[in-house]
Short mmCIF file of N, CA and C in Angstrom, two decimals:
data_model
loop_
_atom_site.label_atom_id
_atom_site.label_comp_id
_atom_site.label_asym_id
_atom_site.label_seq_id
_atom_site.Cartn_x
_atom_site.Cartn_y
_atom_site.Cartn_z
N UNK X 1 -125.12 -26.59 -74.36
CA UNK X 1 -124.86 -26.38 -72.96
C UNK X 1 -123.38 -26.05 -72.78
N UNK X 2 -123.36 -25.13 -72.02
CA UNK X 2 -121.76 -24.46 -71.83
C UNK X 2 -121.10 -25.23 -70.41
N UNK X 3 -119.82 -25.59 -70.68
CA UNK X 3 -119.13 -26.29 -69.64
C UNK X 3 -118.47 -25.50 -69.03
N UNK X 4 -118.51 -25.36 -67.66
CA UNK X 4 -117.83 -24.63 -66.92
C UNK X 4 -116.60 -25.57 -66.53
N UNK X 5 -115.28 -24.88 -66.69
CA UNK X 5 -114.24 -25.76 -66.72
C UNK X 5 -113.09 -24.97 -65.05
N UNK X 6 -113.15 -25.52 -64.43
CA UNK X 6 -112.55 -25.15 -63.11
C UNK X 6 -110.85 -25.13 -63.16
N UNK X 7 -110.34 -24.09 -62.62
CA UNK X 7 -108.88 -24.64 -62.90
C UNK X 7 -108.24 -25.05 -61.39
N UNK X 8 -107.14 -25.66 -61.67
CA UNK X 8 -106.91 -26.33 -60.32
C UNK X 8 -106.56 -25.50 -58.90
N UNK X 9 -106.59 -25.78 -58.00
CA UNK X 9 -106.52 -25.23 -56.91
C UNK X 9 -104.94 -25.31 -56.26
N UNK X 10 -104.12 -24.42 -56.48
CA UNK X 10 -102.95 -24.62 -56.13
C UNK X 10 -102.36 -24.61 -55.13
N UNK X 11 -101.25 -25.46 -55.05
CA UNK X 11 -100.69 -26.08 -53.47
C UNK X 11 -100.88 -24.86 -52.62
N UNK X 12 -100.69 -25.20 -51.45
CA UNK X 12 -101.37 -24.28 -50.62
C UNK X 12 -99.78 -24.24 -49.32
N UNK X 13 -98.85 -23.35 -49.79
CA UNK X 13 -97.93 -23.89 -48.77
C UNK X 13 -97.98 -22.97 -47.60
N UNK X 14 -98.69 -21.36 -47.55
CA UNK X 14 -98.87 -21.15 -45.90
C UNK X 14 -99.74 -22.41 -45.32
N UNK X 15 -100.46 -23.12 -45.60
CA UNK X 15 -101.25 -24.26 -44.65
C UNK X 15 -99.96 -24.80 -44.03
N UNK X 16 -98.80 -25.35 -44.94
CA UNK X 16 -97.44 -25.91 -44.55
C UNK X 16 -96.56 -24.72 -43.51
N UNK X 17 -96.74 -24.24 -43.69
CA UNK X 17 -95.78 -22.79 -43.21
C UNK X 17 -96.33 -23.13 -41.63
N UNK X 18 -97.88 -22.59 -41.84
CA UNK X 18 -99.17 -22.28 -40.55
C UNK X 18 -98.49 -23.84 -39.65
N UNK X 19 -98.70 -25.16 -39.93
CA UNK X 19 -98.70 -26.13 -39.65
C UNK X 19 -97.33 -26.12 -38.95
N UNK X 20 -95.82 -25.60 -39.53
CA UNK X 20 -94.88 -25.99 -38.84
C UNK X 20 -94.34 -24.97 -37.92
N UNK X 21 -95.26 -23.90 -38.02
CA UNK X 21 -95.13 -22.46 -37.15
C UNK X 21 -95.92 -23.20 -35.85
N UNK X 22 -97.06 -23.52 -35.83
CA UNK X 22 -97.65 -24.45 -34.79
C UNK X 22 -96.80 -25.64 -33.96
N UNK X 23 -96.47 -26.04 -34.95
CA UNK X 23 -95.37 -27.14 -33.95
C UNK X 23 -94.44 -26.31 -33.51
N UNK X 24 -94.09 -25.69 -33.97
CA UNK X 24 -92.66 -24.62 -33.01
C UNK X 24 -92.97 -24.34 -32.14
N UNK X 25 -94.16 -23.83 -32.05
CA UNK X 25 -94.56 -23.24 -30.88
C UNK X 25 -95.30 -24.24 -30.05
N UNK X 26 -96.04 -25.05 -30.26
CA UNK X 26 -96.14 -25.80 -29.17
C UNK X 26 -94.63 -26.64 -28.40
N UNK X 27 -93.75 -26.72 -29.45
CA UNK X 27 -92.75 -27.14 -28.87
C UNK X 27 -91.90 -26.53 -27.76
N UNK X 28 -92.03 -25.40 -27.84
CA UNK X 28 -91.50 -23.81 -27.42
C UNK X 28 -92.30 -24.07 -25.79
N UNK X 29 -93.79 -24.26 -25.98
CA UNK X 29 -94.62 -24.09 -25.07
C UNK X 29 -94.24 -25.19 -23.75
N UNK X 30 -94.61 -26.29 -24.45
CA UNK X 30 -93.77 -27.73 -24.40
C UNK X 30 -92.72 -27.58 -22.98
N UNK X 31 -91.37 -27.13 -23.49
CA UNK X 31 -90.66 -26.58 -23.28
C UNK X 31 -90.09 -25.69 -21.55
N UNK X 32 -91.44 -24.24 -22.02
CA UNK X 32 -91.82 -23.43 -21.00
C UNK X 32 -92.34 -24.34 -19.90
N UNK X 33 -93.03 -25.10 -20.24
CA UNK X 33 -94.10 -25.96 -18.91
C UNK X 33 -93.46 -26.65 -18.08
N UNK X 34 -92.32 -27.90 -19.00
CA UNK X 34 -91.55 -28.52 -18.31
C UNK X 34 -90.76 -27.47 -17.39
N UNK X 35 -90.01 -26.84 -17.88
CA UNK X 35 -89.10 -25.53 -16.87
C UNK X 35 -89.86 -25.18 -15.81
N UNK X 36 -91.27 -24.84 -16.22
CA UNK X 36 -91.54 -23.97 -15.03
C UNK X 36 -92.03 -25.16 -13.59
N UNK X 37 -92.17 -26.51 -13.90
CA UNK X 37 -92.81 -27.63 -13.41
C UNK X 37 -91.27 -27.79 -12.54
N UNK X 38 -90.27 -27.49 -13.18
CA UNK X 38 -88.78 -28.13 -12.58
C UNK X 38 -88.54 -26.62 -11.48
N UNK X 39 -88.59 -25.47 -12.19
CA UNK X 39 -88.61 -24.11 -11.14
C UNK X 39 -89.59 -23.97 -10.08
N UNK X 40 -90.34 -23.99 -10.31
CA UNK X 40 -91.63 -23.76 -8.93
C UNK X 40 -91.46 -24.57 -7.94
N UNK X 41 -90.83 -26.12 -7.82
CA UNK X 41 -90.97 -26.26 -6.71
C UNK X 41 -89.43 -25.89 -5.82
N UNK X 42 -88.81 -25.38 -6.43
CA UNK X 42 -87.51 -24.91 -5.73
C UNK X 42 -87.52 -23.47 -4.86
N UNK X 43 -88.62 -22.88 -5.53
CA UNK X 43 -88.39 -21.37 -5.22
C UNK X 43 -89.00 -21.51 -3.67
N UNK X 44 -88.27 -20.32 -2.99
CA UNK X 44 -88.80 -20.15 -1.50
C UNK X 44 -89.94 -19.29 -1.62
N UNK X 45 -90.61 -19.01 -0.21
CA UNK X 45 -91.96 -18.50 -0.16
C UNK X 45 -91.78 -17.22 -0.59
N UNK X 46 -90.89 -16.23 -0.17
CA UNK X 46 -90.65 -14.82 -0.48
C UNK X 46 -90.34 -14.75 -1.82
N UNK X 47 -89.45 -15.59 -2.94
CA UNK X 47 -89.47 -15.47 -4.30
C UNK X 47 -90.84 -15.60 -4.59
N UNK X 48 -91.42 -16.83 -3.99
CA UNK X 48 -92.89 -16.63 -5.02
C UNK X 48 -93.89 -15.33 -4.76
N UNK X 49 -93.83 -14.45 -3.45
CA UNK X 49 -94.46 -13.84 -3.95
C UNK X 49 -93.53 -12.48 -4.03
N UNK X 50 -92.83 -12.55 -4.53
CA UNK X 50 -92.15 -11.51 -5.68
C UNK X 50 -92.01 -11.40 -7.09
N UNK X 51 -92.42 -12.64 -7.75
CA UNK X 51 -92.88 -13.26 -9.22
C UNK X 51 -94.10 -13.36 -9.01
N UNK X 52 -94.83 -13.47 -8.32
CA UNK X 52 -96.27 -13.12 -8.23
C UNK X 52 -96.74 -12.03 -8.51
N UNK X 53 -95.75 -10.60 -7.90
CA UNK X 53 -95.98 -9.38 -8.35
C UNK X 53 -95.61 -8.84 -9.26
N UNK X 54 -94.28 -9.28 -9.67
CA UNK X 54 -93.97 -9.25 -11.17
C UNK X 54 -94.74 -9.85 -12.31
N UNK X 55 -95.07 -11.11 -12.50
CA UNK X 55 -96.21 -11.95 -12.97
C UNK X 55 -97.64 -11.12 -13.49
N UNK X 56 -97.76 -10.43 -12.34
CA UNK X 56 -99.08 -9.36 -12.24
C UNK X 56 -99.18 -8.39 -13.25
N UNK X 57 -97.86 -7.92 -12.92
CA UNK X 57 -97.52 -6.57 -13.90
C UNK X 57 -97.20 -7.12 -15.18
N UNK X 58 -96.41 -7.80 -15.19
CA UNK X 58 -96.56 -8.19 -16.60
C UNK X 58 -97.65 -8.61 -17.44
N UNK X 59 -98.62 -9.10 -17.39
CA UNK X 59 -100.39 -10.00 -17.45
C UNK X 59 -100.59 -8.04 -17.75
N UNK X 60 -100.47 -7.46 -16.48
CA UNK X 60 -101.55 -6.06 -16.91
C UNK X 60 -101.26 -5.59 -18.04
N UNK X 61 -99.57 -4.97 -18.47
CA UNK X 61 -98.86 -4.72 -19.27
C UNK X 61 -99.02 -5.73 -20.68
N UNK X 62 -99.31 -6.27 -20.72
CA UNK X 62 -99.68 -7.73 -21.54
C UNK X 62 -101.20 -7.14 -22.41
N UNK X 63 -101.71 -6.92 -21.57
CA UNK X 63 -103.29 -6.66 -21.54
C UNK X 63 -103.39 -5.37 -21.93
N UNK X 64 -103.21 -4.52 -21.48
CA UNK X 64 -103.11 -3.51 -21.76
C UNK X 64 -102.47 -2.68 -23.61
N UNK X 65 -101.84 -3.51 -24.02
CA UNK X 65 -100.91 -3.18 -25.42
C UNK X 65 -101.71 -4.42 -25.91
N UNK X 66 -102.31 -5.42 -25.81
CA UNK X 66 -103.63 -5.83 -26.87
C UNK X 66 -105.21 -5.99 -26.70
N UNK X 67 -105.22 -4.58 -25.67
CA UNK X 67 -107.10 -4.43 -25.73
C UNK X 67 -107.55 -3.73 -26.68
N UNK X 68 -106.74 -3.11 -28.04
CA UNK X 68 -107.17 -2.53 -29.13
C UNK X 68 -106.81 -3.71 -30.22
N UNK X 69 -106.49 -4.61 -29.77
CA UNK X 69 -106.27 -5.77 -30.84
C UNK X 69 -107.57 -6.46 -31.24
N UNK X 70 -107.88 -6.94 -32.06
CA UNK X 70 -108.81 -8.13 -32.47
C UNK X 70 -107.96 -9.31 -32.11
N UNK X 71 -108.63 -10.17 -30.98
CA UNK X 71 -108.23 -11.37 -31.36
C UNK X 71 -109.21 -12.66 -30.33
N UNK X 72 -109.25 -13.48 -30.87
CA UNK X 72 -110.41 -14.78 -30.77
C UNK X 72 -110.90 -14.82 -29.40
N UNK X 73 -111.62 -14.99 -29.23
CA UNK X 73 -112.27 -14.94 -27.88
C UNK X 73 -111.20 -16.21 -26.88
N UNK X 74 -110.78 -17.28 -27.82
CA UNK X 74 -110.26 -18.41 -27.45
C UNK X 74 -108.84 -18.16 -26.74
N UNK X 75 -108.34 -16.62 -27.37
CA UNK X 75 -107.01 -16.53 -27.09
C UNK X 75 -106.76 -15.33 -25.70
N UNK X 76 -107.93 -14.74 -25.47
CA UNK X 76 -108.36 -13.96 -24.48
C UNK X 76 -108.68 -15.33 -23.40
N UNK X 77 -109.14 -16.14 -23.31
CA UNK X 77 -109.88 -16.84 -22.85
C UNK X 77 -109.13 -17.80 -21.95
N UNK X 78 -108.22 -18.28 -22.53
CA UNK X 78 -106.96 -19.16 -22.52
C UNK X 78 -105.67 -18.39 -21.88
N UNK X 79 -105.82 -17.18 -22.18
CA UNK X 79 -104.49 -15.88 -21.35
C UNK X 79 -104.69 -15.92 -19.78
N UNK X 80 -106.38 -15.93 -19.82
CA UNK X 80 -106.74 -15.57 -18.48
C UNK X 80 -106.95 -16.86 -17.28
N UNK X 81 -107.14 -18.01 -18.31
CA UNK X 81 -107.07 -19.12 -17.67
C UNK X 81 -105.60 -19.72 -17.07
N UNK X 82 -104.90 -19.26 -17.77
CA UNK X 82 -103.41 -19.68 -17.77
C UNK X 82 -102.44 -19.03 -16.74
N UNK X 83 -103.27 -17.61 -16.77
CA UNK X 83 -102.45 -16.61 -15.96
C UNK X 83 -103.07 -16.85 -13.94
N UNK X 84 -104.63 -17.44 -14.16
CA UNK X 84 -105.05 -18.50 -12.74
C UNK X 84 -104.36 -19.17 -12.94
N UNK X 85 -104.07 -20.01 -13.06
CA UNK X 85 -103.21 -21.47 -12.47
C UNK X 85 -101.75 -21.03 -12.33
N UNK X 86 -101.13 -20.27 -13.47
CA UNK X 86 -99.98 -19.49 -13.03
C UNK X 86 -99.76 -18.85 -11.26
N UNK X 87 -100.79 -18.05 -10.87
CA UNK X 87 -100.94 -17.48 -10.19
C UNK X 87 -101.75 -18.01 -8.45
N UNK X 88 -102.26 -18.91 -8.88
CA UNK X 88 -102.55 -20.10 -8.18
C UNK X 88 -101.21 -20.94 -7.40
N UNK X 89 -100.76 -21.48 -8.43
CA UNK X 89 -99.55 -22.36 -8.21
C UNK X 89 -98.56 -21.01 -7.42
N UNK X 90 -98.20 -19.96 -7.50
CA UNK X 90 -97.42 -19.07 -6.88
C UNK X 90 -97.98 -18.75 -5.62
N UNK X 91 -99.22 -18.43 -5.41
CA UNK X 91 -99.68 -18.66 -3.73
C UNK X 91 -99.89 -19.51 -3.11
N UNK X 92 -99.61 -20.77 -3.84
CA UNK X 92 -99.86 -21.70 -3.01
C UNK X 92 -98.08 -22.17 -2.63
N UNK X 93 -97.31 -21.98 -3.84
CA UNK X 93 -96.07 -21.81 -3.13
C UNK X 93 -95.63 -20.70 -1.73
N UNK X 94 -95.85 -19.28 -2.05
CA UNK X 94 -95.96 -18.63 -1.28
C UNK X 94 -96.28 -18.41 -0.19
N UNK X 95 -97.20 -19.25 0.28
CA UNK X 95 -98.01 -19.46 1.53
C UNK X 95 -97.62 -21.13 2.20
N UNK X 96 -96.15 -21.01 1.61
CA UNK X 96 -95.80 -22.78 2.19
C UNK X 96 -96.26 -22.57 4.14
#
């Protein structure tokens, strides 16, 4: 009987790489949220909806340069969810 002999599976350091690229960026994100939590409630009604329309264009422009992209349904999914509450929170400033 012939032994099949396996050789080892070697360290794997993009998993390490992937892992601390993730914390950056959630840190990054982190970050963005607090700011924008400390900005939004300062801005007057006419700024918000002038970053509302900017906001807009940017999301289209956004969209537009990765609808030939592949990418996860999760990350499409999450753009559009993000960009409501973004956009939410700005009319509801807007309309003080």
């Amino acid at each position: 009987m012939d032994t099949i002999r396996l050789r080892p599976v070697p360290p794997l350091p993009d998993v390490q790489q992937n892992s601390e690229a993730v914390a950056r960026f959630g840190a990054r994100l982190a970050v963005l949220c607090k700011f924008v939590d400390a900005v939004l409630p300062q801005l007057a009604a006419d700024q918000c909806l002038r970053i509302e329309s900017s906001f807009r264009q940017g999301i289209e422009e956004l969209l537009s340069r990765t609808e030939d992209m592949v990418t996860p349904l999760a990350y499409h999914t999450t753009l559009m969810e993000q960009t409501n509450v973004m956009l939410e929170a700005l009319a509801q400033r807007g309309g003080m």
